[in-house]
XYZ file of C-alpha atoms in Angstrom:
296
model
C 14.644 26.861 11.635
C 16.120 30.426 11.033
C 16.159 29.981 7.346
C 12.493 29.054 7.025
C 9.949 29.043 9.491
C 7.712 25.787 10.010
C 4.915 27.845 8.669
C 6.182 28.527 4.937
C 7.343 25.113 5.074
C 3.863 23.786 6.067
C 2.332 25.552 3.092
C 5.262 24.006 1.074
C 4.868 21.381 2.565
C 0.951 20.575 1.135
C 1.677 22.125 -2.250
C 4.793 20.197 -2.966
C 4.267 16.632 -1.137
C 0.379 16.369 -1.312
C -0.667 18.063 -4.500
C 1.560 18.220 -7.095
C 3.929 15.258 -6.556
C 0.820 12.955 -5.607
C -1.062 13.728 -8.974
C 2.448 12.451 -10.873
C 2.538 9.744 -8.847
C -0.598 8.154 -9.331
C -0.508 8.710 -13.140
C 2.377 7.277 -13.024
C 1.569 4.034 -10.889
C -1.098 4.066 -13.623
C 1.164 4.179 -16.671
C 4.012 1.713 -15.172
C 1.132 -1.036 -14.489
C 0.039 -0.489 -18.346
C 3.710 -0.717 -19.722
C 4.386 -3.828 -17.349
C 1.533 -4.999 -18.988
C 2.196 -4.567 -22.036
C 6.163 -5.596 -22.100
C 5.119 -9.182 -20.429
C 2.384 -9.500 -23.143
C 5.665 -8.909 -25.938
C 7.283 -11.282 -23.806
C 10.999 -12.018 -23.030
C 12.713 -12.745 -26.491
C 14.351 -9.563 -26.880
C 17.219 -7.761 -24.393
C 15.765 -4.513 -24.426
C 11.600 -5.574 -23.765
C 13.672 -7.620 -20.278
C 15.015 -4.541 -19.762
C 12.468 -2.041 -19.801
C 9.978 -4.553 -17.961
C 12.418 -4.113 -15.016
C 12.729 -0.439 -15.356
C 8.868 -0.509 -15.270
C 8.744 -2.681 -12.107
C 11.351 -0.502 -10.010
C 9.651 2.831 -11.105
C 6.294 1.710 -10.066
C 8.094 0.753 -7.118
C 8.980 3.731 -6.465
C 6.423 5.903 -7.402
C 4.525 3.597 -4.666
C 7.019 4.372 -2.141
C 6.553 8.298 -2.468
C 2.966 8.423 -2.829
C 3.144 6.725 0.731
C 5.880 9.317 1.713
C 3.285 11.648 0.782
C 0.813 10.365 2.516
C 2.462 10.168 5.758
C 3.972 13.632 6.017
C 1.083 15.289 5.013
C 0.337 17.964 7.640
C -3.122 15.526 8.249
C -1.658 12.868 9.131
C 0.992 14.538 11.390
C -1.561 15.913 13.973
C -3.969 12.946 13.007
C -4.446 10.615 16.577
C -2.843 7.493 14.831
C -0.690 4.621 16.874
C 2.280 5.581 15.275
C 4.628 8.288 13.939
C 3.662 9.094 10.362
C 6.917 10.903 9.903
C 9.083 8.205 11.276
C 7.371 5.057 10.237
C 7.582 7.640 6.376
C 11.495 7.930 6.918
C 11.637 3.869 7.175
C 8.792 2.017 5.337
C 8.551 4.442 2.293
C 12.124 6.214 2.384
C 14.445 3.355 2.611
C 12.178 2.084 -0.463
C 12.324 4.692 -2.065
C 15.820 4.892 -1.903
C 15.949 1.542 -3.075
C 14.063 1.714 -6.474
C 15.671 4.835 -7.164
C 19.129 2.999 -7.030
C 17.620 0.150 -8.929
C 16.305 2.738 -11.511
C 19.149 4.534 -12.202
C 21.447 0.938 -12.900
C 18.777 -0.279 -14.873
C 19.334 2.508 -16.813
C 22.441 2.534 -17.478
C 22.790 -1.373 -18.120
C 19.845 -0.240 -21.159
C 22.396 2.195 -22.286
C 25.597 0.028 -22.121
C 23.541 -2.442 -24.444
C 22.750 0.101 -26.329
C 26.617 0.895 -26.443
C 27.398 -2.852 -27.455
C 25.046 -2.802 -30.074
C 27.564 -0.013 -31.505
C 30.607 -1.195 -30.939
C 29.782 -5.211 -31.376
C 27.051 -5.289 -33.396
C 27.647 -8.511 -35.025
C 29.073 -10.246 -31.525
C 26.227 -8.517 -29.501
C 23.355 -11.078 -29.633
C 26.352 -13.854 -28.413
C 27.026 -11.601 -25.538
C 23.859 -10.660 -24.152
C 21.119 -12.746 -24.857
C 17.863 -12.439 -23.096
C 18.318 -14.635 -20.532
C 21.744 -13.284 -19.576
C 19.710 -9.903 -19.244
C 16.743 -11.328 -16.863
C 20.313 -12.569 -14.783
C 21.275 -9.072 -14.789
C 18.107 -7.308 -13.780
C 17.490 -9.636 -11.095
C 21.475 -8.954 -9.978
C 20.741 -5.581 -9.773
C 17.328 -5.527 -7.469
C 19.536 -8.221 -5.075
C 22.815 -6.152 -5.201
C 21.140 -3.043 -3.844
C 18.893 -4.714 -2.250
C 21.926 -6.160 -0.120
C 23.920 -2.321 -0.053
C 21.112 -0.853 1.457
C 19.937 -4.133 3.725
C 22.299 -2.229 6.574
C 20.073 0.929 7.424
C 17.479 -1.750 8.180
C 19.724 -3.755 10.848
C 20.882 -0.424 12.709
C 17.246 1.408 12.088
C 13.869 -0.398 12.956
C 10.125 0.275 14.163
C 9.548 -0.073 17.912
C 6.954 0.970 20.416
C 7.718 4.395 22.206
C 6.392 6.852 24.410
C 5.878 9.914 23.062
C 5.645 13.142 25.304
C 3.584 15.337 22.690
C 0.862 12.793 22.857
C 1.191 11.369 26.245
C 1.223 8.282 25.186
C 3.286 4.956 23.089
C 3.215 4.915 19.931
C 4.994 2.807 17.075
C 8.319 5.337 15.732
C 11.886 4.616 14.843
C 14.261 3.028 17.163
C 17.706 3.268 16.288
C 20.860 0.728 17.646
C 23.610 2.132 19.431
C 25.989 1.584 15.980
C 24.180 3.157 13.662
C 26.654 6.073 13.086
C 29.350 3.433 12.523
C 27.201 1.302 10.034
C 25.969 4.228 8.584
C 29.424 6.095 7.482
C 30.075 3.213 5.515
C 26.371 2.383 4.027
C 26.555 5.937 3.181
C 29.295 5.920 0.946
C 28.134 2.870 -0.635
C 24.545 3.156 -1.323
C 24.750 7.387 -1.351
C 27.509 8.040 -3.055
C 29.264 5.394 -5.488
C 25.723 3.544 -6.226
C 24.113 6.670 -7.384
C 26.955 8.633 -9.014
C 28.524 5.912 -10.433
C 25.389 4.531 -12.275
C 24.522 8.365 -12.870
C 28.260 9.339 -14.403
C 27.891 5.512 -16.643
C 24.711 6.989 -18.280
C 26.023 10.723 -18.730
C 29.090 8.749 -20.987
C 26.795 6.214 -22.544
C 24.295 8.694 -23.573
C 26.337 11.163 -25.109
C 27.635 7.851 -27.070
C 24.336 6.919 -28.602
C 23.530 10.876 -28.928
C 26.494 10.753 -31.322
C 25.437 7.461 -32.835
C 22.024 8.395 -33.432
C 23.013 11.584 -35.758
C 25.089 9.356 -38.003
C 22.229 6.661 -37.823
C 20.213 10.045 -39.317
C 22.548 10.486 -42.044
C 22.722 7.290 -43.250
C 19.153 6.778 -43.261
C 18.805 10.221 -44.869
C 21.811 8.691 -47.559
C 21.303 7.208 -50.744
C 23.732 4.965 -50.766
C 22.173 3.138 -47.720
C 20.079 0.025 -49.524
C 19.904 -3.105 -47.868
C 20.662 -1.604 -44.180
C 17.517 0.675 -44.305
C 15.317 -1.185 -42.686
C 17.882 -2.174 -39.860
C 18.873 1.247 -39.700
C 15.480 2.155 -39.351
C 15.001 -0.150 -36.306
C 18.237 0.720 -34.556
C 16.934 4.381 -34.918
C 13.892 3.909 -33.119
C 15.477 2.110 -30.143
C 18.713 4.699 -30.059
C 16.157 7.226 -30.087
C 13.728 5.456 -27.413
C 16.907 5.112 -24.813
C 17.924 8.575 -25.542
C 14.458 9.988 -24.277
C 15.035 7.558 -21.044
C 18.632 8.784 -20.623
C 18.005 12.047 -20.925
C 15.069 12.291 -18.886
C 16.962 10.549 -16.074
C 19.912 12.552 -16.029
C 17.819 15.922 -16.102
C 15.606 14.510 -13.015
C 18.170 13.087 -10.971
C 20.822 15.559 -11.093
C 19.139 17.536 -7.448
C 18.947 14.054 -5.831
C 22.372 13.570 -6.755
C 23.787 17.121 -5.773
C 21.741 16.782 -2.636
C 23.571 13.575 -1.753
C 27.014 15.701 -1.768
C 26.252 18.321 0.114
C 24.264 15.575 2.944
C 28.197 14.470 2.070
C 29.585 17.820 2.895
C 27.151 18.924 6.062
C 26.621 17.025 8.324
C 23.443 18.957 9.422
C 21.679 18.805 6.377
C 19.696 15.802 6.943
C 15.900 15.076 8.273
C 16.783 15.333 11.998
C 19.913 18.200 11.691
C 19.565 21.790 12.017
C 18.870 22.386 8.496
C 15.782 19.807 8.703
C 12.880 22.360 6.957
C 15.526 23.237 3.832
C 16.609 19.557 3.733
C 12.627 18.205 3.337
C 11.821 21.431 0.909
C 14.818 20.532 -1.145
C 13.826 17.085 -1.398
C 10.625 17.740 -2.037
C 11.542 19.279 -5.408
C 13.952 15.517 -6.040
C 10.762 14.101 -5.284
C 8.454 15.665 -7.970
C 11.530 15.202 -10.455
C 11.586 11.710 -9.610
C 8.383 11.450 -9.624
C 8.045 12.922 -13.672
C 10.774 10.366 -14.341
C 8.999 6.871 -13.612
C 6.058 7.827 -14.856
């Protein structure tokens, strides 16, 4: 690649995907199996424990999926003699994944933030509306949903046995159908584009909502004409505060994966098997580690 040779991104390569981003990842898997845990020990009376025990399961979930992208592009296991290709069995079984949880993340998300939202504008009416069972409906909705946008790539793109001339021999590596670039310019807008942004922009407007809400919340806990609301105030302070952390932290970490996806939108070539493949994998390397900080 005339903007950066395979060496520098080899060296990258080890520093990004198999040292740094590994270490957050396995704290993390750590961390997410503690919180789920601890959320199905609370158990499933209130909306927002539901909630957060889903957005526990899909980052775990993902922080799986890119330890074993890490795993398999490691420069190791690229020259390793192994029955398969590492870096096309990475692309589909951890990738697609991947891809997956991070969509389920980021609605998860913002359906914590909309509730959060309701809470504002309906707080006497809010309980009616979404009680917890309505939200277990909703998280499970959301893992199918996706789970059904993004059920395409694995129709057009599957694992087959193939000979490979750099190694002489057949190996397992991706095979890919003869419509795939049909399928695939209208999964992409789907599950690339709308999913993602759309979630993404819902959280950007909810959270600057509850950032609002949460400074009068201050003031009137700060007031001393506040009496008999204190300790409710005090509560829905906690929780504002909690989802604010989440929101924030989510938009600041998914923001590259998002501008990534428009300019993959924009050039055609920037993708794992275009000309711009090395910039494409360093970029994403760097979406990687900031997903990575964000589930765990």
């Amino acid at each position: 690649n005339p903007l950066l040779d395979d060496a520098t991104f080899g060296v990258i390569i080890i520093a990004q995907y198999c040292v740094i981003s590994s270490f957050i990842n396995i704290s993390g898997i750590v961390t997410n199996t503690i919180n789920i845990a601890v959320f199905m020990k609370l158990g499933s009376s209130e909306v927002i424990n539901i909630s957060l025990l889903g957005l526990s399961v899909a980052d775990l979930g993902s922080l799986v999926a890119l330890q074993f992208l890490n795993i398999c592009i490691s420069p190791w296991m690229q020259t390793a003699d192994i029955p398969f290709d590492s870096f096309e069995v990475a692309y589909l079984v951890g990738g697609w994944p991947r891809m997956y949880t991070v969509r389920v993340v980021a609605w998860i998300t913002a359906f914590i933030n909309l509730e959060r939202c309701l809470c504002i504008a309906l707080p006497l009416k809010v309980r009616f509306i979404l009680t917890a069972r309505r939200a277990l409906y909703v998280m499970v909705v959301i893992f199918v949903v996706i789970a059904g946008a993004l059920s395409a790539s694995f129709i057009t793109t599957t694992l087959v046995w193939k000979f490979s001339p750099a190694r002489n021999k057949t190996i397992v590596g991706i095979g890919i159908t003869a419509n795939r670039k049909e399928v695939d310019s209208i999964t992409f807008v789907i599950s690339d584009i709308f999913l993602p942004i759309s979630a993404y922009v819902l959280v950007i407007i909810c959270t600057v909502i509850l950032a609002t809400k949460l400074n009068f919340y201050c003031k009137m806990a700060s007031s001393k004409c506040v009496q008999k609301s204190d300790q409710v105030t005090g509560k829905e302070i906690k929780v504002v505060k909690l989802v604010n952390v989440i929101s924030w932290l989510f938009i600041a970490c998914y923001f590259p994966n998002a501008a990534l996806f428009s300019c993959m939108a924009y050039e055609p070539e920037f993708n794992i098997d275009g000309k711009y493949r090395n910039i494409f994998l360093v970029c994403f390397s760097y979406c990687f580690i900031a997903e990575s900080i964000n589930s765990s």
